[in-house]
CSV table of C-alpha atoms in Angstrom, one decimal:
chain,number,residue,atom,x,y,z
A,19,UNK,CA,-12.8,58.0,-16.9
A,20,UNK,CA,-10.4,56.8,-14.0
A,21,UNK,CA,-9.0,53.7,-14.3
A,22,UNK,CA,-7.3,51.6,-11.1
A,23,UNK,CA,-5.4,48.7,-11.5
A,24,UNK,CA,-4.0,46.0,-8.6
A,25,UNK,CA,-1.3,43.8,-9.0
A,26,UNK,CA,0.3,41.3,-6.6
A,27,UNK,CA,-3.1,39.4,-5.7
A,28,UNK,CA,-2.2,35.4,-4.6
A,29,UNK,CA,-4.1,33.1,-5.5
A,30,UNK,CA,-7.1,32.1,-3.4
A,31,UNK,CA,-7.4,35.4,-1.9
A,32,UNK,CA,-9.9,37.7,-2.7
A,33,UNK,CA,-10.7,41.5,-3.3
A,34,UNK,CA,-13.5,44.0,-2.2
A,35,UNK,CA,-14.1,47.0,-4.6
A,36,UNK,CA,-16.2,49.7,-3.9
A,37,UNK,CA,-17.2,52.4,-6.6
A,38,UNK,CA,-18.9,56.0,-5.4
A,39,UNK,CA,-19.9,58.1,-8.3
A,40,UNK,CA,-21.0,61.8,-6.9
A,41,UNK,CA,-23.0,63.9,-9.3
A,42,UNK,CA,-22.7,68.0,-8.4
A,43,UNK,CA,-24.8,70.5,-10.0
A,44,UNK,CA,-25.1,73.7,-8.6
A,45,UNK,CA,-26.2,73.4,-4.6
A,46,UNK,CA,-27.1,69.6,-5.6
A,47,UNK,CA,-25.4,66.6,-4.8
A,48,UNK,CA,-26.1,63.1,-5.7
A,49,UNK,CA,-23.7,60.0,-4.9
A,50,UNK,CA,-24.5,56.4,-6.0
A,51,UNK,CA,-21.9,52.8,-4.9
A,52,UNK,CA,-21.4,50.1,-6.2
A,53,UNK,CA,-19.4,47.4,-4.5
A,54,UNK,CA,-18.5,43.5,-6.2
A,55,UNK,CA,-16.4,41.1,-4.7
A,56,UNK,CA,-13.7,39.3,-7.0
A,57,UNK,CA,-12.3,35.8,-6.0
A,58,UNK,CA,-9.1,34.9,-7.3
A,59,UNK,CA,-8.5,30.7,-8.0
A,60,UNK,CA,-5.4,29.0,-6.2
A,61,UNK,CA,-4.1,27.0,-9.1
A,62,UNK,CA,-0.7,27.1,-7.5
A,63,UNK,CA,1.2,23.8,-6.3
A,64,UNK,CA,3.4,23.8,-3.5
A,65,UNK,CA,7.1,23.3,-4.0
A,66,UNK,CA,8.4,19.8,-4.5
A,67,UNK,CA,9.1,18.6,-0.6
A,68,UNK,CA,12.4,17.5,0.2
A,69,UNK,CA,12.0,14.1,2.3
A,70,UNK,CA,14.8,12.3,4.2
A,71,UNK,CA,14.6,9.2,6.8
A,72,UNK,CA,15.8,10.3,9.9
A,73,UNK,CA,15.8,6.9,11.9
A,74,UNK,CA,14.5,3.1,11.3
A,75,UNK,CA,13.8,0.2,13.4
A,76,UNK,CA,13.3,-3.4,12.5
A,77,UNK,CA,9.4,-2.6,11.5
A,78,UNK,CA,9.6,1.3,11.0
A,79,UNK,CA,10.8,4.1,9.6
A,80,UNK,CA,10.9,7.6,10.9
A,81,UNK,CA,10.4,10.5,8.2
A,82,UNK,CA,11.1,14.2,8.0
A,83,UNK,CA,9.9,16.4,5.0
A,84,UNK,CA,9.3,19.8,4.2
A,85,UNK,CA,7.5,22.3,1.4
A,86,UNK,CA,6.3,25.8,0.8
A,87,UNK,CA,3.2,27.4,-0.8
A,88,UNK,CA,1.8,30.4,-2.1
A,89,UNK,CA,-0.9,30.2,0.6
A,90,UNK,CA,-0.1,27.5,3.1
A,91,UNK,CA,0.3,23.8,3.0
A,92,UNK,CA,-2.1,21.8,4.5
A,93,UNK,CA,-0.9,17.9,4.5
A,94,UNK,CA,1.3,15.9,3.1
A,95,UNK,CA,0.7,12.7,1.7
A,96,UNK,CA,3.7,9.3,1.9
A,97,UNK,CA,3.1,6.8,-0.5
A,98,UNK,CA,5.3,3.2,-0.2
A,99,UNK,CA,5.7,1.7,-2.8
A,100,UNK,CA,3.8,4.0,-5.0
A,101,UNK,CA,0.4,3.6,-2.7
A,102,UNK,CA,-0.5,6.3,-0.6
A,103,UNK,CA,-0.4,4.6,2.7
A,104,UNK,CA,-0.3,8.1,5.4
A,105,UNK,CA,-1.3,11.8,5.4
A,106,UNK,CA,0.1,13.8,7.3
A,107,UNK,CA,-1.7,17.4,8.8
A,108,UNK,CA,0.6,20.4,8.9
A,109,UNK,CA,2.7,21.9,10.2
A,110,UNK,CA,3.4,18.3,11.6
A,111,UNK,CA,6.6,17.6,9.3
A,112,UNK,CA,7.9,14.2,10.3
A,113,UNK,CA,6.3,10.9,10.7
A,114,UNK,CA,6.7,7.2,11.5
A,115,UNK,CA,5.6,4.7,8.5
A,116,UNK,CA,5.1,0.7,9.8
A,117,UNK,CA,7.5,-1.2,7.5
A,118,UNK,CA,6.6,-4.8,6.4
A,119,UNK,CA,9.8,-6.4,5.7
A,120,UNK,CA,11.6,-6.2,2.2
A,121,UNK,CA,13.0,-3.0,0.4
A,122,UNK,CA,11.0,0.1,0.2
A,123,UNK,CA,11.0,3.6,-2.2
A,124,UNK,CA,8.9,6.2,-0.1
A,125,UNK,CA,8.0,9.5,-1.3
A,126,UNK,CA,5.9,12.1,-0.4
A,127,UNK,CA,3.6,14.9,-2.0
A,128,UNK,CA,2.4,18.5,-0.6
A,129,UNK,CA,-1.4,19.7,-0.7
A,130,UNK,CA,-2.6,22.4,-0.1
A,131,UNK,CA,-6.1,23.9,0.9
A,132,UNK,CA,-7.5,24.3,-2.8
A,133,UNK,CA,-6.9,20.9,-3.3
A,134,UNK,CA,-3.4,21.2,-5.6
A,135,UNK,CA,-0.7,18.8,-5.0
A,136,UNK,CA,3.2,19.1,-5.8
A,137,UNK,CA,5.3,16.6,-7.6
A,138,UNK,CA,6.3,13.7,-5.8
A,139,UNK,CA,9.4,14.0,-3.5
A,140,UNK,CA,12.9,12.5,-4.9
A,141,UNK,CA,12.4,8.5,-3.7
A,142,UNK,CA,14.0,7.2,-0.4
A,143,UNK,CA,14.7,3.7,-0.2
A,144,UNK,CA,14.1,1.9,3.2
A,145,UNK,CA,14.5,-1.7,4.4
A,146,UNK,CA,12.8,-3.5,7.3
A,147,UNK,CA,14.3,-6.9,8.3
A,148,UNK,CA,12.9,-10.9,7.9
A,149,UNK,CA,12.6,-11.2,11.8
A,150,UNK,CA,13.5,-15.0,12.7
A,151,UNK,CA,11.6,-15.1,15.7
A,152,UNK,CA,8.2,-13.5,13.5
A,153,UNK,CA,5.6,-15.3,12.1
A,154,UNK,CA,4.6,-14.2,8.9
A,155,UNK,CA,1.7,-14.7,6.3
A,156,UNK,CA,3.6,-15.2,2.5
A,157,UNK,CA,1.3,-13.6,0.0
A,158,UNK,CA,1.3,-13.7,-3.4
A,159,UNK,CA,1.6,-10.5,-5.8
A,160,UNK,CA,-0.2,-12.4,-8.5
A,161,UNK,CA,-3.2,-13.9,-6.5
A,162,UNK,CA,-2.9,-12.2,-3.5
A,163,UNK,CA,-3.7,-15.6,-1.4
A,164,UNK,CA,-1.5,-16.8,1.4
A,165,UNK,CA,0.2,-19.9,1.6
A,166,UNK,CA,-1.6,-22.3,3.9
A,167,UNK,CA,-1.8,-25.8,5.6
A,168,UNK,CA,-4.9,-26.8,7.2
A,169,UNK,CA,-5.7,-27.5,10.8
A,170,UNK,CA,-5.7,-31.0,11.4
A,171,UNK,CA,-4.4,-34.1,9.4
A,172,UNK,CA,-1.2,-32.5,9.0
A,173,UNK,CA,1.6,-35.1,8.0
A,174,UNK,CA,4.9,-35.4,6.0
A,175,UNK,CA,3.3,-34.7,2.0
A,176,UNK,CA,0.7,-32.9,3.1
A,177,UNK,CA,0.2,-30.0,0.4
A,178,UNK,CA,1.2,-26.0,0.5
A,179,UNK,CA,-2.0,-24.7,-0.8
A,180,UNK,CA,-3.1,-20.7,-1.2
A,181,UNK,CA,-6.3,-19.9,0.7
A,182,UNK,CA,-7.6,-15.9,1.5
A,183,UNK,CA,-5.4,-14.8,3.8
A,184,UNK,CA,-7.0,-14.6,7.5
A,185,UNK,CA,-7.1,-12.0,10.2
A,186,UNK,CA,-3.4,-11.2,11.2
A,187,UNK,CA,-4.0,-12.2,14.9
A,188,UNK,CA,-5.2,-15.5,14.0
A,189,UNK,CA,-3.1,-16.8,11.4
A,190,UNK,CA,-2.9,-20.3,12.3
A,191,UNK,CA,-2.1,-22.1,8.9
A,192,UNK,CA,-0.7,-19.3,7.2
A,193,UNK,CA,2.0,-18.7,9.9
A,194,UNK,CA,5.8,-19.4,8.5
A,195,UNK,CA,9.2,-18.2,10.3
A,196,UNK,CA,11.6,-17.5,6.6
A,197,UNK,CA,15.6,-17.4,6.7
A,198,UNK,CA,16.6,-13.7,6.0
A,199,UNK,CA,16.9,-11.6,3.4
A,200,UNK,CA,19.3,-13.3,0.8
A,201,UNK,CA,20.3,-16.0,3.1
A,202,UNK,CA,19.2,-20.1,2.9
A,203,UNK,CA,17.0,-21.7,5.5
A,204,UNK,CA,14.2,-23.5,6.4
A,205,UNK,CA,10.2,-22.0,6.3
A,206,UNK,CA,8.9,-23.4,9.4
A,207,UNK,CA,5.3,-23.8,9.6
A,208,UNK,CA,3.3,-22.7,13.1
A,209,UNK,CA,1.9,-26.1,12.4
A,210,UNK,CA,0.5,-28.0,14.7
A,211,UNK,CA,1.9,-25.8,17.3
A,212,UNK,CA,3.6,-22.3,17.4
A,213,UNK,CA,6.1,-23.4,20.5
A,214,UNK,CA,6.6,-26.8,19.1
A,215,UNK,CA,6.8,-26.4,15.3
A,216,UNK,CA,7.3,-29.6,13.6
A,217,UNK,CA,7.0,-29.0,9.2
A,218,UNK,CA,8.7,-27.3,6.7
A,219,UNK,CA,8.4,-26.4,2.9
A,220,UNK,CA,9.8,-29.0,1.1
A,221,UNK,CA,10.1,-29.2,-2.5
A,222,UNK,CA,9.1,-33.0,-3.8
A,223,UNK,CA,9.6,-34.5,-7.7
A,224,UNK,CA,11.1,-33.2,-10.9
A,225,UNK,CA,12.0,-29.8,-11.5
A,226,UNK,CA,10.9,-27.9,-13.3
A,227,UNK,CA,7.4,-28.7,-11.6
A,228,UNK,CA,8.0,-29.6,-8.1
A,229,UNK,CA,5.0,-29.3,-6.1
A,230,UNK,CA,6.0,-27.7,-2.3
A,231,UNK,CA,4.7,-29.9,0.4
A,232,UNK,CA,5.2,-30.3,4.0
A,233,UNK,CA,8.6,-32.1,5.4
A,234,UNK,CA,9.8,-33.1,8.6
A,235,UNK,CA,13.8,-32.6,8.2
A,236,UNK,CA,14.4,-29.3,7.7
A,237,UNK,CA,18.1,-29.8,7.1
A,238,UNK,CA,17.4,-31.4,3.4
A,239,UNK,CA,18.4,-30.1,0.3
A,240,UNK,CA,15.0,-29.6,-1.1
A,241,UNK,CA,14.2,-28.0,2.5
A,242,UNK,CA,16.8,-25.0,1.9
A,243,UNK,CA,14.8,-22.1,0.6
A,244,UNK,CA,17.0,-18.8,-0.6
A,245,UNK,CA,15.3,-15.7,0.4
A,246,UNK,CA,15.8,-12.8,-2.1
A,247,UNK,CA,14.7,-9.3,-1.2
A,248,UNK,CA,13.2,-7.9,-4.6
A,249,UNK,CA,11.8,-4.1,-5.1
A,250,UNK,CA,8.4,-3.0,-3.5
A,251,UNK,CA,8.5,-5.1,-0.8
A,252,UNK,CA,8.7,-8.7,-2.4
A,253,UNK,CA,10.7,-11.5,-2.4
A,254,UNK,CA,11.6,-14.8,-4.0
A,255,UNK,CA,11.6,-18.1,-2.5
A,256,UNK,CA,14.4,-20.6,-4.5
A,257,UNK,CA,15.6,-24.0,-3.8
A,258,UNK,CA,17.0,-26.8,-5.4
A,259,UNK,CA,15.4,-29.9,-4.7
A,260,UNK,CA,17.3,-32.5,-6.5
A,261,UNK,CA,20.8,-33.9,-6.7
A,262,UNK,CA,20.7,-32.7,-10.0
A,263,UNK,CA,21.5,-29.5,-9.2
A,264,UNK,CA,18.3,-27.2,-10.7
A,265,UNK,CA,17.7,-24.3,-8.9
A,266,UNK,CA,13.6,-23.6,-9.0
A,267,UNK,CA,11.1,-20.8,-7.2
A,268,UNK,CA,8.0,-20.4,-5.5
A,269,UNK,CA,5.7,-20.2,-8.1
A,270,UNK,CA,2.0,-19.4,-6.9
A,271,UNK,CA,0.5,-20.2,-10.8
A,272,UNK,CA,-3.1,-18.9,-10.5
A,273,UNK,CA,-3.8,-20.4,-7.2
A,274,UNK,CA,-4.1,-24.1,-5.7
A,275,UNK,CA,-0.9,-25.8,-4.2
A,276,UNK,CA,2.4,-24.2,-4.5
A,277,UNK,CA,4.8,-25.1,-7.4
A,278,UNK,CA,8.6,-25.0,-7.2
A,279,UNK,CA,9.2,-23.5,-11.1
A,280,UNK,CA,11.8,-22.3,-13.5
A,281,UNK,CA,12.3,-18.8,-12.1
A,282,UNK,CA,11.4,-16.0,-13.6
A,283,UNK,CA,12.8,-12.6,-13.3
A,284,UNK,CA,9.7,-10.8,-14.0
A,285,UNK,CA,6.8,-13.3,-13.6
A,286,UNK,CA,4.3,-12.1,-10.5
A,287,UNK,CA,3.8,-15.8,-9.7
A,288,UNK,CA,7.2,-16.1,-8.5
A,289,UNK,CA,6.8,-12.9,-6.3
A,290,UNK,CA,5.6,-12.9,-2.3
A,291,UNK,CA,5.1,-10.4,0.3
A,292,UNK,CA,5.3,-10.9,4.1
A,293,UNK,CA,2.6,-9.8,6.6
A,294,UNK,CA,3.8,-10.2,9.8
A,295,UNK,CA,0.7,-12.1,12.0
A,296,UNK,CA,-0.2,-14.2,15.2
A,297,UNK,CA,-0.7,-17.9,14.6
């Protein structure tokens, strides 16, 4: 019996074999084949890309990554934030990611044609600016409403409520300029006119449970919101409202008006992202 061996083979490749058998007896021949076909799986990841941010802008980030693979890499994958937000077809092996503001980890994954994916890349943070001169929808990480006023009937008192948040080119409402990152300003509502705005958060009564209205002089106390860039995008909103000194937070609750509450390190109420819109 003869007896061949191959060794070598990659995965998700395949190999032809074809077996003659000839027969001789005398004058006589006979021959007989046999041919099969073995498939070999790809169960092979690619390598773990590396991934570095080559350039950023006030609302982007510009990314460059790379990986090998037994056979071939087909895509890559960038999550932000730990969502996959872009693939990416190869060979391409940069891209641009849209940055909402706040602070960012971005990594990125390999695939390959059999469907195996590598490890995640090492994270890369990467921070996109509170624009002063954008409007912005504040959403909150534990309802995932947007703080509102309504159309008309607007006036000094009138409540900061949470309603679904509305297509980004027509915001009206839900339209606020902030102060920066981990600076103190006034949130200026688009209210009753983009080009003329007119209200501002204001934090009215007792802390700890200060309810956040709208107020006409943006220069009080309980006016002066702290902006504080968190991880994964978010931020908290903090003021002090009274001359007794008690810092409190944005505090969405489970919905209805806004609250100005104890802050919490850890409590998703206290926690908003930014979606930059069009009143």
């Amino acid at each position: 019996m003869n007896v061949a061996s191959a060794s070598g083979i990659a995965g998700g490749s395949a190999v032809a074999l074809t077996i003659t058998s000839v027969v001789t007896a005398g004058t006589w021949t006979s021959s007989a084949s046999v041919s099969s076909t073995q498939s070999f799986t790809d169960d092979i990841a690619p390598a773990t890309p590396t991934l570095s941010l080559t350039s950023s802008t006030a609302t982007s980030a510009t990314l460059a990554f790379s990986s090998t693979d037994n056979v071939g890499v087909t895509s890559y994958r960038i999550a932000r934030d730990g969502v996959t937000v872009a693939s990416v077809a190869a060979p391409a092996t940069t891209a641009t990611l849209p940055l909402p503001p706040g602070d960012h980890t971005v990594t990125v994954t390999a695939a390959d044609a059999a469907g195996n994916v590598s490890a995640a890349s090492t994270p890369v943070t990467v921070s996109a600016p509170i624009v002063s001169t954008t409007w912005y929808e504040v959403v909150s990480a534990a309802t995932g409403l947007c703080a509102a006023v309504p159309a008309t009937g607007l006036g000094s008192g009138t409540a900061v409520s949470q309603t679904a948040c509305v297509a980004t080119t027509a915001a009206g409402g839900q339209a606020w300029t902030l102060p920066a990152a981990n600076t103190t300003g006034a949130v200026t509502s688009s209210r009753p006119s983009p080009t003329s705005p007119l209200y501002y958060w204001s934090a009215a009564g007792s802390p700890p449970n200060a309810l956040v209205q709208l107020g006409i002089n943006a220069g009080q106390t309980r006016a002066q919101w702290t902006t504080t860039a968190l991880v994964n995008g978010l931020f908290r909103f903090a003021v002090t409202p009274s001359a007794n000194g008690t810092t409190v937070c944005l505090d969405a609750g489970t919905g209805g008006q806004l609250r100005a509450a104890t802050c919490s390190a850890t409590a998703a109420s206290q926690q908003f992202s930014l979606v930059a819109v069009t009143p």
